[in-house]
mmCIF file of C-alpha atoms and ligand atoms in Angstrom:
data_model
loop_
_atom_site.group_PDB
_atom_site.id
_atom_site.type_symbol
_atom_site.label_atom_id
_atom_site.label_comp_id
_atom_site.label_asym_id
_atom_site.label_seq_id
_atom_site.Cartn_x
_atom_site.Cartn_y
_atom_site.Cartn_z
ATOM 1 C CA MET A 1 -27.664 3.161 9.893
ATOM 2 C CA SER A 2 -25.571 0.266 11.070
ATOM 3 C CA ASP A 3 -26.676 -2.263 13.659
ATOM 4 C CA PRO A 4 -26.241 -0.691 17.155
ATOM 5 C CA PHE A 5 -24.428 -3.864 18.242
ATOM 6 C CA PHE A 6 -21.446 -2.659 16.196
ATOM 7 C CA HIS A 7 -21.258 0.863 17.643
ATOM 8 C CA PRO A 8 -18.140 1.627 19.703
ATOM 9 C CA VAL A 9 -18.268 2.204 23.455
ATOM 10 C CA SER A 10 -18.574 5.951 24.035
ATOM 11 C CA GLY A 11 -16.289 7.853 26.374
ATOM 12 C CA PHE A 12 -19.510 9.315 27.810
ATOM 13 C CA ASP A 13 -20.484 5.857 29.033
ATOM 14 C CA LEU A 14 -17.140 4.355 30.080
ATOM 15 C CA PRO A 15 -13.906 6.357 30.490
ATOM 16 C CA ARG A 16 -11.465 5.809 27.641
ATOM 17 C CA PHE A 17 -8.804 4.334 29.909
ATOM 18 C CA ALA A 18 -11.219 1.676 31.182
ATOM 19 C CA GLY A 19 -12.318 -1.591 29.647
ATOM 20 C CA VAL A 20 -10.573 -4.139 27.431
ATOM 21 C CA PRO A 21 -9.070 -2.232 24.466
ATOM 22 C CA THR A 22 -10.302 -3.262 21.040
ATOM 23 C CA PHE A 23 -9.714 -1.255 17.845
ATOM 24 C CA MET A 24 -11.689 1.996 18.282
ATOM 25 C CA ARG A 25 -13.625 0.382 21.165
ATOM 26 C CA LEU A 26 -15.596 -1.729 18.691
ATOM 27 C CA PRO A 27 -16.998 -5.149 19.605
ATOM 28 C CA TYR A 28 -14.624 -8.105 19.362
ATOM 29 C CA VAL A 29 -16.135 -10.419 16.750
ATOM 30 C CA PRO A 30 -13.697 -13.225 15.842
ATOM 31 C CA ASN A 31 -14.379 -15.886 13.225
ATOM 32 C CA GLY A 32 -16.971 -18.228 14.743
ATOM 33 C CA HIS A 33 -18.805 -15.450 16.614
ATOM 34 C CA GLU A 34 -22.543 -15.472 15.858
ATOM 35 C CA ARG A 35 -22.323 -11.931 14.401
ATOM 36 C CA PHE A 36 -19.204 -12.590 12.239
ATOM 37 C CA GLY A 37 -21.316 -12.746 9.075
ATOM 38 C CA ASP A 38 -22.871 -9.352 9.818
ATOM 39 C CA VAL A 39 -19.531 -7.483 9.876
ATOM 40 C CA GLN A 40 -18.939 -5.235 6.863
ATOM 41 C CA ILE A 41 -15.536 -3.754 7.721
ATOM 42 C CA GLY A 42 -13.238 -5.812 9.931
ATOM 43 C CA LEU A 43 -10.220 -4.386 11.718
ATOM 44 C CA ILE A 44 -7.557 -7.078 11.916
ATOM 45 C CA GLY A 45 -4.297 -7.103 13.851
ATOM 46 C CA VAL A 46 -1.237 -8.815 12.381
ATOM 47 C CA PRO A 47 1.372 -8.850 15.182
ATOM 48 C CA TRP A 48 4.267 -9.986 13.053
ATOM 49 C CA ASP A 49 7.639 -8.501 12.045
ATOM 50 C CA SER A 50 9.636 -11.458 10.748
ATOM 51 C CA GLY A 51 10.208 -9.627 7.464
ATOM 52 C CA THR A 52 12.092 -6.820 9.199
ATOM 53 C CA THR A 53 15.671 -6.291 8.028
ATOM 54 C CA ASN A 54 16.686 -3.556 10.480
ATOM 55 C CA ARG A 55 15.122 -2.377 13.767
ATOM 56 C CA PRO A 56 12.227 -4.670 14.754
ATOM 57 C CA GLY A 57 9.117 -4.070 16.851
ATOM 58 C CA PRO A 58 5.971 -3.922 14.665
ATOM 59 C CA ARG A 59 4.911 -7.271 16.152
ATOM 60 C CA HIS A 60 3.842 -5.079 19.075
ATOM 61 C CA GLY A 61 1.982 -2.655 16.785
ATOM 62 C CA PRO A 62 -1.574 -4.030 16.902
ATOM 63 C CA ARG A 63 -1.736 -4.035 20.707
ATOM 64 C CA GLN A 64 -0.404 -0.469 20.914
ATOM 65 C CA LEU A 65 -2.714 0.704 18.109
ATOM 66 C CA ARG A 66 -5.693 -0.810 19.926
ATOM 67 C CA ASP A 67 -4.758 1.114 23.064
ATOM 68 C CA ALA A 68 -4.137 4.392 21.198
ATOM 69 C CA SER A 69 -7.361 3.985 19.210
ATOM 70 C CA THR A 70 -9.453 4.215 22.373
ATOM 71 C CA MET A 71 -8.978 7.987 21.852
ATOM 72 C CA ILE A 72 -10.969 7.865 18.595
ATOM 73 C CA ARG A 73 -14.488 9.327 18.831
ATOM 74 C CA ALA A 74 -17.460 8.535 16.617
ATOM 75 C CA GLN A 75 -17.502 11.588 14.334
ATOM 76 C CA HIS A 76 -15.017 13.007 11.818
ATOM 77 C CA ALA A 77 -14.070 16.558 12.753
ATOM 78 C CA ILE A 78 -14.162 18.072 9.255
ATOM 79 C CA SER A 79 -16.767 16.190 7.238
ATOM 80 C CA GLY A 80 -19.065 15.175 10.073
ATOM 81 C CA ALA A 81 -18.845 11.581 8.835
ATOM 82 C CA ARG A 82 -19.908 8.940 11.349
ATOM 83 C CA PRO A 83 -18.321 5.796 9.907
ATOM 84 C CA PHE A 84 -19.547 3.432 12.632
ATOM 85 C CA GLU A 85 -23.110 4.327 11.673
ATOM 86 C CA ALA A 86 -22.422 3.902 7.953
ATOM 87 C CA ALA A 87 -21.204 0.297 8.183
ATOM 88 C CA ASN A 88 -21.034 -2.561 10.672
ATOM 89 C CA CYS A 89 -17.430 -2.342 11.913
ATOM 90 C CA ALA A 90 -15.778 -4.753 14.337
ATOM 91 C CA ASP A 91 -12.436 -5.924 15.700
ATOM 92 C CA LEU A 92 -11.866 -9.403 14.260
ATOM 93 C CA GLY A 93 -8.871 -10.004 16.518
ATOM 94 C CA ASP A 94 -5.306 -10.926 15.638
ATOM 95 C CA VAL A 95 -3.874 -13.383 13.167
ATOM 96 C CA GLY A 96 -1.742 -15.766 15.195
ATOM 97 C CA PRO A 97 1.620 -15.783 13.387
ATOM 98 C CA ASN A 98 4.540 -18.197 13.698
ATOM 99 C CA PRO A 99 7.371 -15.800 14.593
ATOM 100 C CA ALA A 100 9.966 -18.437 13.702
ATOM 101 C CA ASP A 101 8.669 -19.255 10.196
ATOM 102 C CA ILE A 102 7.955 -16.638 7.510
ATOM 103 C CA ILE A 103 6.258 -18.981 5.025
ATOM 104 C CA ASP A 104 4.005 -20.552 7.679
ATOM 105 C CA SER A 105 3.090 -17.073 8.956
ATOM 106 C CA MET A 106 2.132 -15.859 5.495
ATOM 107 C CA GLU A 107 -0.076 -18.932 4.997
ATOM 108 C CA ARG A 108 -1.789 -18.271 8.333
ATOM 109 C CA ILE A 109 -2.382 -14.635 7.396
ATOM 110 C CA THR A 110 -3.840 -15.509 3.994
ATOM 111 C CA ALA A 111 -6.125 -18.150 5.553
ATOM 112 C CA PHE A 112 -7.401 -15.640 8.148
ATOM 113 C CA TYR A 113 -8.251 -13.146 5.393
ATOM 114 C CA ASP A 114 -9.772 -15.847 3.181
ATOM 115 C CA ALA A 115 -12.295 -16.533 5.969
ATOM 116 C CA ALA A 116 -13.092 -12.838 6.388
ATOM 117 C CA LEU A 117 -13.522 -12.293 2.650
ATOM 118 C CA ALA A 118 -15.736 -15.388 2.385
ATOM 119 C CA ALA A 119 -18.018 -13.695 4.931
ATOM 120 C CA GLY A 120 -18.112 -10.542 2.792
ATOM 121 C CA ILE A 121 -15.916 -8.515 5.156
ATOM 122 C CA THR A 122 -13.666 -5.719 3.864
ATOM 123 C CA PRO A 123 -10.368 -5.820 5.813
ATOM 124 C CA LEU A 124 -8.619 -2.886 7.451
ATOM 125 C CA THR A 125 -5.293 -4.146 8.785
ATOM 126 C CA ALA A 126 -3.064 -2.961 11.611
ATOM 127 C CA GLY A 127 0.438 -4.434 11.161
ATOM 128 C CA GLY A 128 2.915 -5.731 11.454
ATOM 129 C CA ASP A 129 5.849 -4.923 9.200
ATOM 130 C CA HIS A 130 5.286 -4.292 5.499
ATOM 131 C CA LEU A 131 5.685 -7.919 4.455
ATOM 132 C CA THR A 132 2.214 -8.265 6.028
ATOM 133 C CA SER A 133 0.697 -6.719 2.894
ATOM 134 C CA LEU A 134 1.793 -9.600 0.647
ATOM 135 C CA PRO A 135 -0.250 -12.432 2.229
ATOM 136 C CA VAL A 136 -3.189 -10.016 2.559
ATOM 137 C CA LEU A 137 -2.992 -9.188 -1.160
ATOM 138 C CA ARG A 138 -2.792 -12.922 -1.976
ATOM 139 C CA SER A 139 -6.150 -13.385 -0.289
ATOM 140 C CA LEU A 140 -7.750 -10.286 -1.811
ATOM 141 C CA ALA A 141 -6.596 -11.182 -5.328
ATOM 142 C CA LYS A 142 -8.464 -14.513 -5.155
ATOM 143 C CA VAL A 143 -11.695 -12.529 -4.888
ATOM 144 C CA HIS A 144 -10.893 -9.315 -6.722
ATOM 145 C CA GLY A 145 -8.193 -10.198 -9.272
ATOM 146 C CA PRO A 146 -5.265 -7.847 -9.923
ATOM 147 C CA MET A 147 -5.779 -4.614 -8.014
ATOM 148 C CA GLY A 148 -4.599 -1.037 -8.192
ATOM 149 C CA MET A 149 -2.793 0.359 -5.162
ATOM 150 C CA VAL A 150 -2.141 3.700 -3.543
ATOM 151 C CA HIS A 151 0.973 3.212 -1.409
ATOM 152 C CA PHE A 152 2.294 5.754 1.105
ATOM 153 C CA ASP A 153 5.866 5.060 2.146
ATOM 154 C CA SER A 154 9.359 6.501 2.145
ATOM 155 C CA HIS A 155 10.471 3.246 0.463
ATOM 156 C CA THR A 156 9.263 1.460 -2.657
ATOM 157 C CA ASP A 157 9.476 -2.020 -1.089
ATOM 158 C CA LEU A 158 10.240 -3.234 -4.624
ATOM 159 C CA MET A 159 13.663 -4.787 -3.946
ATOM 160 C CA ASN A 160 14.283 -8.300 -5.244
ATOM 161 C CA SER A 161 16.086 -9.978 -2.342
ATOM 162 C CA TYR A 162 18.212 -9.495 0.766
ATOM 163 C CA PHE A 163 21.142 -11.402 2.247
ATOM 164 C CA GLY A 164 21.969 -13.384 -0.860
ATOM 165 C CA GLY A 165 18.592 -14.575 -2.041
ATOM 166 C CA THR A 166 15.954 -14.122 0.672
ATOM 167 C CA ILE A 167 12.974 -12.934 -1.348
ATOM 168 C CA TYR A 168 10.452 -12.375 1.470
ATOM 169 C CA THR A 169 11.299 -9.304 3.558
ATOM 170 C CA HIS A 170 9.539 -6.009 4.273
ATOM 171 C CA GLY A 171 11.632 -4.518 1.457
ATOM 172 C CA THR A 172 10.243 -6.874 -1.203
ATOM 173 C CA PRO A 173 6.437 -7.323 -0.831
ATOM 174 C CA PHE A 174 5.265 -5.287 -3.797
ATOM 175 C CA ARG A 175 7.807 -6.758 -6.210
ATOM 176 C CA ARG A 176 6.439 -10.193 -5.260
ATOM 177 C CA ALA A 177 2.860 -8.892 -5.569
ATOM 178 C CA VAL A 178 3.520 -7.664 -9.117
ATOM 179 C CA GLU A 179 5.305 -10.897 -10.075
ATOM 180 C CA GLU A 180 2.431 -12.967 -8.664
ATOM 181 C CA GLY A 181 -0.153 -10.933 -10.593
ATOM 182 C CA LEU A 182 -1.821 -9.599 -7.439
ATOM 183 C CA LEU A 183 -1.348 -5.969 -8.471
ATOM 184 C CA ASP A 184 -1.850 -4.246 -11.819
ATOM 185 C CA PRO A 185 1.386 -2.217 -11.833
ATOM 186 C CA LYS A 186 -0.045 0.396 -14.206
ATOM 187 C CA ARG A 187 -2.632 1.211 -11.532
ATOM 188 C CA VAL A 188 -0.063 1.463 -8.723
ATOM 189 C CA VAL A 189 1.286 4.746 -7.339
ATOM 190 C CA GLN A 190 3.901 5.046 -4.578
ATOM 191 C CA ILE A 191 4.007 8.381 -2.777
ATOM 192 C CA GLY A 192 6.670 9.912 -0.523
ATOM 193 C CA ILE A 193 9.720 7.948 -1.695
ATOM 194 C CA ARG A 194 12.989 9.255 -0.250
ATOM 195 C CA GLY A 195 16.172 8.396 1.630
ATOM 196 C CA THR A 196 19.520 6.982 0.678
ATOM 197 C CA MET A 197 19.446 4.055 -1.730
ATOM 198 C CA TYR A 198 21.280 0.761 -2.161
ATOM 199 C CA ASP A 199 21.172 1.242 -5.944
ATOM 200 C CA THR A 200 18.476 1.866 -8.554
ATOM 201 C CA GLU A 201 17.197 -1.730 -8.736
ATOM 202 C CA ASP A 202 13.796 -0.929 -7.233
ATOM 203 C CA ARG A 203 13.264 2.194 -9.311
ATOM 204 C CA ASP A 204 14.297 0.337 -12.452
ATOM 205 C CA PHE A 205 11.677 -2.331 -11.664
ATOM 206 C CA ALA A 206 9.043 0.386 -11.190
ATOM 207 C CA ALA A 207 9.917 2.045 -14.486
ATOM 208 C CA ALA A 208 9.961 -1.255 -16.375
ATOM 209 C CA ASN A 209 6.503 -2.180 -15.071
ATOM 210 C CA GLY A 210 4.768 1.187 -15.291
ATOM 211 C CA ILE A 211 4.556 1.868 -11.552
ATOM 212 C CA ARG A 212 4.357 5.613 -10.842
ATOM 213 C CA LEU A 213 6.748 6.858 -8.153
ATOM 214 C CA ILE A 214 6.086 10.268 -6.638
ATOM 215 C CA LEU A 215 9.285 11.198 -4.869
ATOM 216 C CA ILE A 216 9.158 13.429 -1.800
ATOM 217 C CA GLU A 217 10.602 16.419 -3.686
ATOM 218 C CA GLU A 218 7.673 16.313 -6.096
ATOM 219 C CA PHE A 219 5.211 15.767 -3.232
ATOM 220 C CA HIS A 220 6.377 18.896 -1.426
ATOM 221 C CA ALA A 221 6.566 20.971 -4.626
ATOM 222 C CA ARG A 222 3.050 20.095 -5.835
ATOM 223 C CA GLY A 223 1.180 19.750 -2.551
ATOM 224 C CA VAL A 224 -1.270 17.164 -1.277
ATOM 225 C CA GLU A 225 -4.328 18.003 -3.405
ATOM 226 C CA ASP A 226 -2.509 18.000 -6.739
ATOM 227 C CA VAL A 227 -0.567 14.811 -6.002
ATOM 228 C CA MET A 228 -3.631 12.981 -4.758
ATOM 229 C CA ALA A 229 -5.678 14.016 -7.819
ATOM 230 C CA GLU A 230 -3.055 12.232 -9.906
ATOM 231 C CA ALA A 231 -3.096 9.237 -7.535
ATOM 232 C CA ARG A 232 -6.873 8.916 -7.935
ATOM 233 C CA ALA A 233 -6.507 9.098 -11.716
ATOM 234 C CA ILE A 234 -3.879 6.334 -11.699
ATOM 235 C CA ALA A 235 -5.969 4.017 -9.497
ATOM 236 C CA GLY A 236 -9.073 4.877 -11.513
ATOM 237 C CA SER A 237 -12.476 3.338 -10.835
ATOM 238 C CA GLY A 238 -11.214 -0.238 -10.467
ATOM 239 C CA LYS A 239 -10.640 -2.137 -7.263
ATOM 240 C CA THR A 240 -7.885 -0.503 -5.250
ATOM 241 C CA TYR A 241 -5.843 -1.399 -2.170
ATOM 242 C CA VAL A 242 -4.395 1.267 0.125
ATOM 243 C CA SER A 243 -1.136 0.487 1.916
ATOM 244 C CA TYR A 244 0.160 2.985 4.451
ATOM 245 C CA ASP A 245 3.639 2.606 5.953
ATOM 246 C CA ILE A 246 3.922 4.959 8.949
ATOM 247 C CA ASP A 247 7.487 5.820 7.831
ATOM 248 C CA PHE A 248 5.816 7.883 5.048
ATOM 249 C CA VAL A 249 5.492 10.489 7.810
ATOM 250 C CA ASP A 250 8.494 12.524 8.938
ATOM 251 C CA PRO A 251 10.240 10.938 11.950
ATOM 252 C CA THR A 252 9.633 14.132 13.930
ATOM 253 C CA PHE A 253 5.971 13.100 13.993
ATOM 254 C CA ALA A 254 6.408 9.320 13.732
ATOM 255 C CA PRO A 255 9.693 8.242 15.310
ATOM 256 C CA GLY A 256 8.343 4.852 16.356
ATOM 257 C CA THR A 257 9.267 2.893 13.264
ATOM 258 C CA GLY A 258 12.161 0.736 12.163
ATOM 259 C CA THR A 259 13.466 2.540 9.082
ATOM 260 C CA PRO A 260 12.815 6.286 9.480
ATOM 261 C CA GLU A 261 13.718 8.759 6.715
ATOM 262 C CA VAL A 262 13.955 12.519 7.249
ATOM 263 C CA GLY A 263 12.245 15.185 5.144
ATOM 264 C CA GLY A 264 8.773 13.672 5.080
ATOM 265 C CA PRO A 265 5.188 14.941 5.407
ATOM 266 C CA ASN A 266 3.942 16.311 8.715
ATOM 267 C CA SER A 267 1.141 14.715 10.712
ATOM 268 C CA TYR A 268 -1.520 16.964 9.158
ATOM 269 C CA GLN A 269 -0.460 16.022 5.631
ATOM 270 C CA ALA A 270 -0.441 12.406 6.837
ATOM 271 C CA ILE A 271 -4.198 12.508 7.438
ATOM 272 C CA GLN A 272 -4.930 14.890 4.542
ATOM 273 C CA VAL A 273 -3.724 12.320 1.995
ATOM 274 C CA CYS A 274 -6.262 9.825 3.387
ATOM 275 C CA ARG A 275 -9.126 12.282 2.976
ATOM 276 C CA GLU A 276 -8.125 12.696 -0.665
ATOM 277 C CA LEU A 277 -8.723 8.977 -1.260
ATOM 278 C CA ALA A 278 -12.483 9.562 -1.160
ATOM 279 C CA GLY A 279 -14.257 8.213 -4.208
ATOM 280 C CA LEU A 280 -11.855 5.343 -4.861
ATOM 281 C CA ASN A 281 -13.144 1.768 -4.939
ATOM 282 C CA ILE A 282 -11.198 0.596 -1.875
ATOM 283 C CA ILE A 283 -11.380 -3.160 -1.244
ATOM 284 C CA GLY A 284 -8.893 -3.200 1.657
ATOM 285 C CA ALA A 285 -6.305 -1.095 3.429
ATOM 286 C CA ASP A 286 -3.481 -1.384 5.925
ATOM 287 C CA MET A 287 -1.394 0.664 8.362
ATOM 288 C CA VAL A 288 1.981 -0.946 8.964
ATOM 289 C CA GLU A 289 5.429 -0.498 10.537
ATOM 290 C CA VAL A 290 4.365 1.119 13.830
ATOM 291 C CA SER A 291 7.086 -0.062 16.236
ATOM 292 C CA PRO A 292 6.170 0.626 19.881
ATOM 293 C CA PRO A 293 9.693 -0.050 21.265
ATOM 294 C CA PHE A 294 10.885 3.044 19.340
ATOM 295 C CA ASP A 295 7.753 5.063 20.166
ATOM 296 C CA ALA A 296 8.700 6.522 23.521
ATOM 297 C CA SER A 297 5.913 9.131 23.556
ATOM 298 C CA GLY A 298 3.200 6.900 22.120
ATOM 299 C CA GLY A 299 2.636 9.595 19.500
ATOM 300 C CA THR A 300 3.434 7.353 16.548
ATOM 301 C CA ALA A 301 0.741 4.895 17.591
ATOM 302 C CA PHE A 302 -1.764 7.714 18.075
ATOM 303 C CA LEU A 303 -1.006 9.019 14.590
ATOM 304 C CA GLY A 304 -1.361 5.464 13.273
ATOM 305 C CA ALA A 305 -4.737 5.086 14.994
ATOM 306 C CA SER A 306 -5.843 8.447 13.578
ATOM 307 C CA ILE A 307 -4.831 7.337 10.076
ATOM 308 C CA LEU A 308 -6.827 4.116 10.553
ATOM 309 C CA PHE A 309 -9.881 6.247 11.385
ATOM 310 C CA GLU A 310 -9.360 8.395 8.273
ATOM 311 C CA LEU A 311 -9.058 5.239 6.158
ATOM 312 C CA LEU A 312 -12.209 3.852 7.730
ATOM 313 C CA CYS A 313 -14.092 7.029 6.776
ATOM 314 C CA VAL A 314 -13.186 6.733 3.099
ATOM 315 C CA MET A 315 -13.798 2.950 3.150
ATOM 316 C CA THR A 316 -17.349 3.590 4.352
ATOM 317 C CA GLY A 317 -17.821 5.892 1.378
ATOM 318 C CA GLN A 318 -17.575 9.111 3.293
ATOM 319 C CA SER A 319 -15.338 11.950 2.278
ATOM 320 C CA GLY A 320 -13.003 13.234 4.919
ATOM 321 C CA ASP A 321 -13.372 16.837 3.789
HETATM 322 MN MN1 LIG B 1 7.163 -0.120 3.612
HETATM 323 MN MN1 LIG B 2 9.072 2.313 4.587
#
């Protein structure tokens, strides 16, 4: 049983539309707070989209995800898991980025995570565009070494560069992470890949390094359980990061993102894949690319908040089904 200090505010006690919105109505415990060292899983906002090459907006993601996550209740509907009672969870606040400087922003992000990891906190990130994952992985690798990764996305994010040599964009983070030795490519699986392509450069890099791509055609043909059994086998028992780009989900269910691709999983499959992560040794996870300016209904942010809850359940060692 976790410390009651870290339990979220219940909708029985204060209506969900009232109060200052933190992730899942958890206490706000920034670095320097007297309880910072007692946090086990920290939800962190990274309001930053300077790696975006097309439609921007994920800099507004953490604030919208905090608001949408006030709908999250304490208990999982299927498994009965109560993650806030299994671990001390808190909102650690936002990394303050420099929206005019990519390198400076990445250094600020890594430093923020270094402090959390030094306190023994496992990070669950709300982005932010997908370049966010790179400075997070740089911090995690200092503690954990090269990690496996289960990556949900319609894109590989394994391109080399954009615009004649710019190597840090939201289309390049995992190529950099492999080059920098942050990921063990043979323990990396990318699920849901689809859409028109520039060329085969990213897929060639995956093949050359042993990264397993599960294209959307295979995902639909095999189904969630079969695909995720293979994903668990690839990640194995070693330390594993989970990166979840909301554009993995079909734009019917998640239109609020910068680079949507048709033909994707529905919102039920979007949470089912998280439940199938149970049993993995997850040392961090993220939900990225929620872009509120393109999310007219707010439904994308609510799906993103729901996915964060599913990830939290498996991170606290509780199966989602
Ligand atoms: Mn991505
Ligand atoms: Mn994507």
